[in-house]
Tab-separated table of C-alpha atoms in Angstrom:
chain	number	residue	atom	x	y	z
I	1	MET	CA	-92.905	139.530	73.287
I	2	ARG	CA	-96.056	137.450	73.815
I	3	LYS	CA	-97.595	138.897	70.646
I	4	LEU	CA	-94.432	139.356	68.581
I	5	TYR	CA	-93.821	137.573	65.260
I	6	THR	CA	-90.209	137.671	64.087
I	7	PHE	CA	-88.729	137.018	60.627
I	8	PHE	CA	-85.010	136.719	59.865
I	9	TYR	CA	-83.129	136.666	56.574
I	10	SER	CA	-79.586	137.634	55.570
I	11	PHE	CA	-77.268	139.081	52.911
I	12	ALA	CA	-73.499	138.793	53.239
I	13	ALA	CA	-70.163	138.326	51.450
I	14	VAL	CA	-70.678	134.552	51.272
I	15	ARG	CA	-73.097	135.365	48.451
I	16	ALA	CA	-70.133	135.515	46.001
I	17	THR	CA	-69.159	131.883	46.599
I	18	LEU	CA	-70.638	128.740	45.067
I	19	GLN	CA	-72.232	128.031	48.428
I	20	GLY	CA	-73.649	131.539	48.355
I	21	LYS	CA	-75.071	130.936	44.902
I	22	GLN	CA	-76.991	127.987	46.299
I	23	GLU	CA	-78.030	129.927	49.378
I	24	GLU	CA	-79.474	132.751	47.269
I	25	ARG	CA	-81.850	130.158	45.882
I	26	LEU	CA	-82.292	128.410	49.234
I	27	PRO	CA	-81.837	131.299	51.688
I	28	PHE	CA	-81.950	131.114	55.448
I	29	PHE	CA	-85.362	132.338	56.555
I	30	SER	CA	-86.593	131.950	60.110
I	31	PHE	CA	-89.964	132.535	61.766
I	32	THR	CA	-90.701	132.647	65.480
I	33	PHE	CA	-94.237	132.605	66.845
I	34	PRO	CA	-95.561	133.617	70.251
I	35	ARG	CA	-96.707	130.678	72.344
I	36	SER	CA	-100.230	132.054	72.287
I	37	PHE	CA	-100.380	131.455	68.524
I	38	GLN	CA	-99.298	127.833	68.927
I	39	LYS	CA	-102.067	127.309	71.484
I	40	GLN	CA	-104.783	129.106	69.542
I	41	PHE	CA	-103.939	127.677	66.116
I	42	PRO	CA	-102.291	124.281	66.737
I	43	HIS	CA	-103.319	122.821	63.363
I	44	HIS	CA	-102.011	125.796	61.399
I	45	TYR	CA	-98.778	125.782	63.384
I	46	ALA	CA	-98.308	122.037	62.794
I	47	LYS	CA	-98.727	122.519	59.050
I	48	PHE	CA	-96.239	125.384	59.128
I	49	VAL	CA	-93.625	123.182	60.801
I	50	GLY	CA	-94.401	120.349	58.384
I	51	ASN	CA	-93.603	122.592	55.409
I	52	ALA	CA	-89.954	122.959	56.444
I	53	GLU	CA	-88.892	120.325	53.892
I	54	SER	CA	-91.111	121.578	51.053
I	55	LEU	CA	-90.268	123.873	48.145
I	56	THR	CA	-91.338	127.384	49.129
I	57	THR	CA	-90.934	130.867	47.662
I	58	PRO	CA	-91.236	134.509	48.775
I	59	PHE	CA	-94.726	134.462	47.258
I	60	ASP	CA	-95.623	131.812	49.836
I	61	VAL	CA	-94.304	134.086	52.590
I	62	HIS	CA	-96.562	136.854	51.306
I	63	ALA	CA	-99.541	134.492	51.277
I	64	THR	CA	-98.604	133.431	54.815
I	65	LEU	CA	-98.640	137.025	56.056
I	66	GLN	CA	-102.043	137.528	54.453
I	67	HIS	CA	-103.259	134.324	56.077
I	68	LEU	CA	-101.881	135.485	59.430
I	69	ILE	CA	-103.894	138.697	59.161
I	70	GLU	CA	-107.003	136.656	58.373
I	71	LEU	CA	-106.400	134.476	61.411
I	72	GLN	CA	-105.906	137.458	63.691
I	73	ASN	CA	-109.005	139.188	62.306
I	74	SER	CA	-111.037	136.056	62.963
I	75	ILE	CA	-110.346	136.173	66.684
I	76	VAL	CA	-113.151	137.604	68.799
I	77	ASP	CA	-112.139	139.231	72.060
I	78	ASN	CA	-114.567	138.096	74.778
I	79	GLU	CA	-112.461	139.572	77.535
I	80	ALA	CA	-110.237	142.378	76.345
I	81	ASP	CA	-107.376	141.672	78.722
I	82	ASN	CA	-107.526	137.888	78.722
I	83	LEU	CA	-105.635	136.421	75.758
I	84	ASN	CA	-106.802	132.904	76.585
I	85	SER	CA	-110.437	133.872	76.134
I	86	TYR	CA	-109.997	134.562	72.428
I	87	HIS	CA	-111.885	132.207	70.169
I	88	LEU	CA	-112.339	131.691	66.417
I	89	THR	CA	-115.481	132.817	64.705
I	90	GLN	CA	-117.368	130.281	62.643
I	91	THR	CA	-117.101	132.459	59.537
I	92	MET	CA	-113.343	132.597	59.188
I	93	PRO	CA	-112.466	132.969	55.465
I	94	THR	CA	-110.334	130.158	54.090
I	95	PRO	CA	-109.399	131.210	50.527
I	96	TYR	CA	-106.206	129.161	50.419
I	97	VAL	CA	-106.340	126.366	47.843
I	98	LYS	CA	-103.674	123.722	48.379
I	99	ARG	CA	-102.552	122.912	44.847
I	100	ALA	CA	-98.963	122.372	43.775
I	101	GLN	CA	-99.473	124.628	40.763
I	102	ASN	CA	-100.403	127.661	42.872
I	103	ARG	CA	-97.737	130.344	42.741
I	104	ALA	CA	-98.464	131.358	46.326
I	105	ILE	CA	-99.495	128.906	49.037
I	106	SER	CA	-99.802	129.899	52.666
I	107	LEU	CA	-97.327	128.094	54.907
I	108	PHE	CA	-100.237	127.498	57.260
I	109	ASP	CA	-101.550	125.059	54.630
I	110	SER	CA	-99.823	121.832	53.603
I	111	ILE	CA	-97.545	122.413	50.618
I	112	PRO	CA	-97.333	119.331	48.352
I	113	LYS	CA	-94.042	117.451	48.731
I	114	ASN	CA	-93.904	116.944	44.962
I	115	ARG	CA	-94.065	120.660	44.184
I	116	SER	CA	-91.575	121.515	41.433
I	117	CYS	CA	-89.956	124.753	40.270
I	118	SER	CA	-92.351	124.771	37.345
I	119	ASP	CA	-95.331	124.345	39.678
I	120	ALA	CA	-94.173	127.334	41.737
I	121	TYR	CA	-93.422	129.448	38.628
I	122	ILE	CA	-89.700	129.520	39.424
I	123	GLU	CA	-87.530	130.328	36.396
I	124	PRO	CA	-84.626	127.938	35.680
I	125	HIS	CA	-82.166	130.674	36.733
I	126	TRP	CA	-83.536	130.507	40.269
I	127	CYS	CA	-84.234	126.782	40.512
I	128	ALA	CA	-81.900	124.806	42.779
I	129	CYS	CA	-83.334	121.469	41.651
I	130	LEU	CA	-81.913	121.329	38.123
I	131	ASN	CA	-78.982	119.301	36.822
I	132	TRP	CA	-76.199	121.808	36.082
I	133	GLN	CA	-72.843	120.756	34.624
I	134	ARG	CA	-69.808	122.829	35.655
I	135	LEU	CA	-67.673	123.796	32.654
I	136	SER	CA	-63.908	124.161	32.507
I	137	LEU	CA	-62.614	127.649	31.730
I	138	ASN	CA	-59.486	126.328	30.046
I	139	GLU	CA	-58.980	128.310	26.834
I	140	SER	CA	-58.418	125.084	24.905
I	141	GLU	CA	-61.985	123.903	25.589
I	142	SER	CA	-64.294	123.923	22.570
I	143	HIS	CA	-67.073	125.624	24.536
I	144	MET	CA	-65.010	128.714	25.453
I	145	PRO	CA	-66.128	130.789	22.423
I	146	THR	CA	-69.729	130.059	23.408
I	147	LEU	CA	-69.080	131.095	27.009
I	148	ARG	CA	-67.415	134.332	25.945
I	149	LYS	CA	-70.370	135.068	23.684
I	150	ALA	CA	-72.745	134.386	26.575
I	151	ALA	CA	-70.740	136.659	28.883
I	152	GLU	CA	-70.774	139.471	26.319
I	153	SER	CA	-74.538	139.049	26.015
I	154	ILE	CA	-74.869	139.683	29.753
I	155	VAL	CA	-72.689	142.799	29.561
I	156	ALA	CA	-74.596	144.103	26.531
I	157	THR	CA	-77.917	143.615	28.321
I	158	ILE	CA	-76.672	145.537	31.366
I	159	ASN	CA	-75.294	148.356	29.197
I	160	ASN	CA	-78.626	148.607	27.390
I	161	LEU	CA	-80.291	149.185	30.754
I	162	THR	CA	-78.074	152.183	31.525
I	163	ASP	CA	-77.831	153.518	27.969
I	164	SER	CA	-80.337	156.319	28.614
I	165	TYR	CA	-78.116	157.519	31.456
I	166	ARG	CA	-74.783	157.253	29.690
I	167	ALA	CA	-73.771	160.726	30.872
I	168	LEU	CA	-73.912	159.333	34.412
I	169	CYS	CA	-73.197	155.593	34.106
I	170	ALA	CA	-70.019	154.321	32.478
I	171	PRO	CA	-70.328	151.502	29.928
I	172	LEU	CA	-69.202	148.196	31.416
I	173	GLU	CA	-66.723	145.774	29.885
I	174	LEU	CA	-66.091	142.104	30.582
I	175	GLU	CA	-62.950	141.438	32.609
I	176	ARG	CA	-63.291	137.701	33.220
I	177	ILE	CA	-65.601	134.749	33.701
I	178	ASN	CA	-65.399	133.311	37.227
I	179	TRP	CA	-67.378	130.135	36.538
I	180	ALA	CA	-69.885	128.748	34.071
I	181	LEU	CA	-72.563	126.058	34.190
I	182	ARG	CA	-74.594	124.407	31.464
I	183	LEU	CA	-78.005	122.911	32.101
I	184	HIS	CA	-77.660	119.204	31.483
I	185	PRO	CA	-81.113	117.696	30.829
I	186	HIS	CA	-81.707	114.375	32.517
I	187	LYS	CA	-81.176	111.502	30.102
I	188	GLU	CA	-84.600	110.103	30.957
I	189	LEU	CA	-86.236	113.352	29.862
I	190	ILE	CA	-84.472	113.370	26.485
I	191	THR	CA	-84.922	109.700	25.590
I	192	TYR	CA	-88.503	109.139	26.814
I	193	LYS	CA	-90.775	108.509	23.820
I	194	GLN	CA	-93.926	106.844	25.116
I	195	ASN	CA	-95.225	104.020	27.264
I	196	SER	CA	-94.353	100.702	25.641
I	197	ASP	CA	-97.047	98.660	27.383
I	198	LYS	CA	-100.792	99.157	27.590
I	199	ASP	CA	-100.755	99.637	31.351
I	200	GLY	CA	-98.157	102.409	31.267
I	201	TYR	CA	-95.643	100.704	33.530
I	202	VAL	CA	-92.823	100.310	30.993
I	203	ALA	CA	-91.307	103.306	29.230
I	204	ASP	CA	-89.973	103.365	25.683
I	205	MET	CA	-86.677	105.264	26.028
I	206	SER	CA	-85.712	105.256	22.345
I	207	ASP	CA	-86.510	108.847	21.449
I	208	LYS	CA	-83.841	110.879	19.629
I	209	MET	CA	-85.084	114.303	20.635
I	210	ARG	CA	-83.075	117.183	19.173
I	211	ILE	CA	-82.231	120.019	21.533
I	212	HIS	CA	-82.891	123.451	20.015
I	213	GLU	CA	-81.410	125.573	22.776
I	214	GLU	CA	-78.941	125.397	25.632
I	215	LEU	CA	-79.127	127.222	28.944
I	216	TYR	CA	-75.948	128.588	30.500
I	217	GLN	CA	-75.364	130.235	33.843
I	218	LEU	CA	-72.297	132.396	34.399
I	219	GLN	CA	-70.667	134.563	37.026
I	220	ILE	CA	-68.707	137.409	35.476
I	221	VAL	CA	-66.577	140.339	36.628
I	222	VAL	CA	-66.946	143.655	34.816
I	223	VAL	CA	-64.984	146.888	34.835
I	224	PRO	CA	-64.919	149.589	35.937
I	225	GLY	CA	-65.883	148.754	39.490
I	226	GLN	CA	-65.130	145.023	39.713
I	227	SER	CA	-68.857	144.332	39.812
I	228	LEU	CA	-69.923	140.696	40.124
I	229	PHE	CA	-72.937	139.494	38.164
I	230	GLU	CA	-74.594	136.136	37.713
I	231	ALA	CA	-77.016	135.507	34.879
I	232	SER	CA	-78.702	132.814	32.845
I	233	VAL	CA	-78.309	132.974	29.068
I	234	VAL	CA	-80.247	131.017	26.458
I	235	TYR	CA	-78.225	129.924	23.424
I	236	ASP	CA	-80.369	129.314	20.340
I	237	LEU	CA	-78.761	126.392	18.482
I	238	ASP	CA	-80.696	127.204	15.301
I	239	THR	CA	-79.817	130.898	14.999
I	240	PHE	CA	-76.657	130.844	17.176
I	241	GLU	CA	-77.946	133.869	19.078
I	242	MET	CA	-77.696	134.552	22.803
I	243	HIS	CA	-80.667	135.811	24.805
I	244	THR	CA	-80.340	137.286	28.302
I	245	LYS	CA	-83.340	138.323	30.403
I	246	VAL	CA	-82.915	141.316	32.690
I	247	ALA	CA	-84.944	139.511	35.361
I	248	GLU	CA	-82.335	136.724	35.420
I	249	ILE	CA	-79.325	138.955	36.100
I	250	SER	CA	-78.200	138.997	39.744
I	251	ARG	CA	-75.807	141.544	41.249
I	252	VAL	CA	-73.660	139.486	43.615
I	253	ASN	CA	-71.509	142.011	45.471
I	254	LYS	CA	-72.524	145.305	47.047
I	255	TYR	CA	-72.542	148.390	44.871
I	256	GLY	CA	-72.020	150.710	47.854
I	257	ASN	CA	-71.334	154.273	46.680
I	258	GLN	CA	-70.624	153.263	43.084
I	259	ALA	CA	-74.135	154.175	41.957
I	260	ASN	CA	-74.929	157.292	43.997
I	261	CYS	CA	-75.299	159.414	40.856
I	262	ILE	CA	-78.329	157.445	39.657
I	263	TYR	CA	-80.158	157.163	42.972
I	264	GLU	CA	-82.454	160.173	42.538
I	265	ARG	CA	-83.251	159.541	38.871
I	266	ASN	CA	-83.659	155.779	38.699
I	267	PRO	CA	-82.829	153.870	41.896
I	268	GLU	CA	-83.667	150.539	40.216
I	269	LEU	CA	-80.506	150.899	38.109
I	270	ARG	CA	-78.122	151.093	41.066
I	271	LYS	CA	-77.238	147.411	40.652
I	272	TYR	CA	-76.041	148.053	37.106
I	273	CYS	CA	-74.640	151.600	37.135
I	274	TYR	CA	-71.023	152.579	37.805
I	275	CYS	CA	-70.920	156.356	38.077
I	276	ARG	CA	-68.456	158.232	35.921
I	277	ALA	CA	-65.783	160.118	37.816
């Protein structure tokens, strides 16, 4: 245990709830370090702890593991059986640049507190820092036709993925929309025009910017199989077309044995395939 590094993460039924939606974007992820690491690399460990309140991504975890290997490789064993005699070489590589715009930053470096989703290359679908407006699903609401169109776009995108395997995977149909959100841009972002003073301290908030697209996020249930999907859909306000990216479709519940028929041929489609009887 003195040399063991442990990482924990989880997947469970809570994923289908609104809390679970947030947790998918801000998942529980735990590291434990042997005490020897804390003694040998106190500055790196302190930076790691200090990053607990910063925006991080799985790419950062990957960079951290690479950095950990570099740290371990930089240790010279003076006495093979004496862990305390290890010391750092003077030529340890340090290729980790601490810029907010880096997609991957080692957690052993200080991650900027002002790092944004855009800085970390996080798509809006996965960003937990945006201003989403929850929409009513009452049929009398004027936005319901738009939501149904968005939901059908998600289903069509999924069916296109499995179209080449139609003999195995049944076409899916929309059963219902569980919830829907619309990205609500901050008023300050829409109305900002320019600085109204020469020093740049006062903003001119008189702009009348026209929005050309809306971003929706939905959770839908499809049949057969009662599969749960979440996806982000872009609604083009000029062409009135819906656009759904495959990369922004999340399978929420477990597919279990529903997709066994596709496993050997294309395991990546298991999230989207419901095997015909």
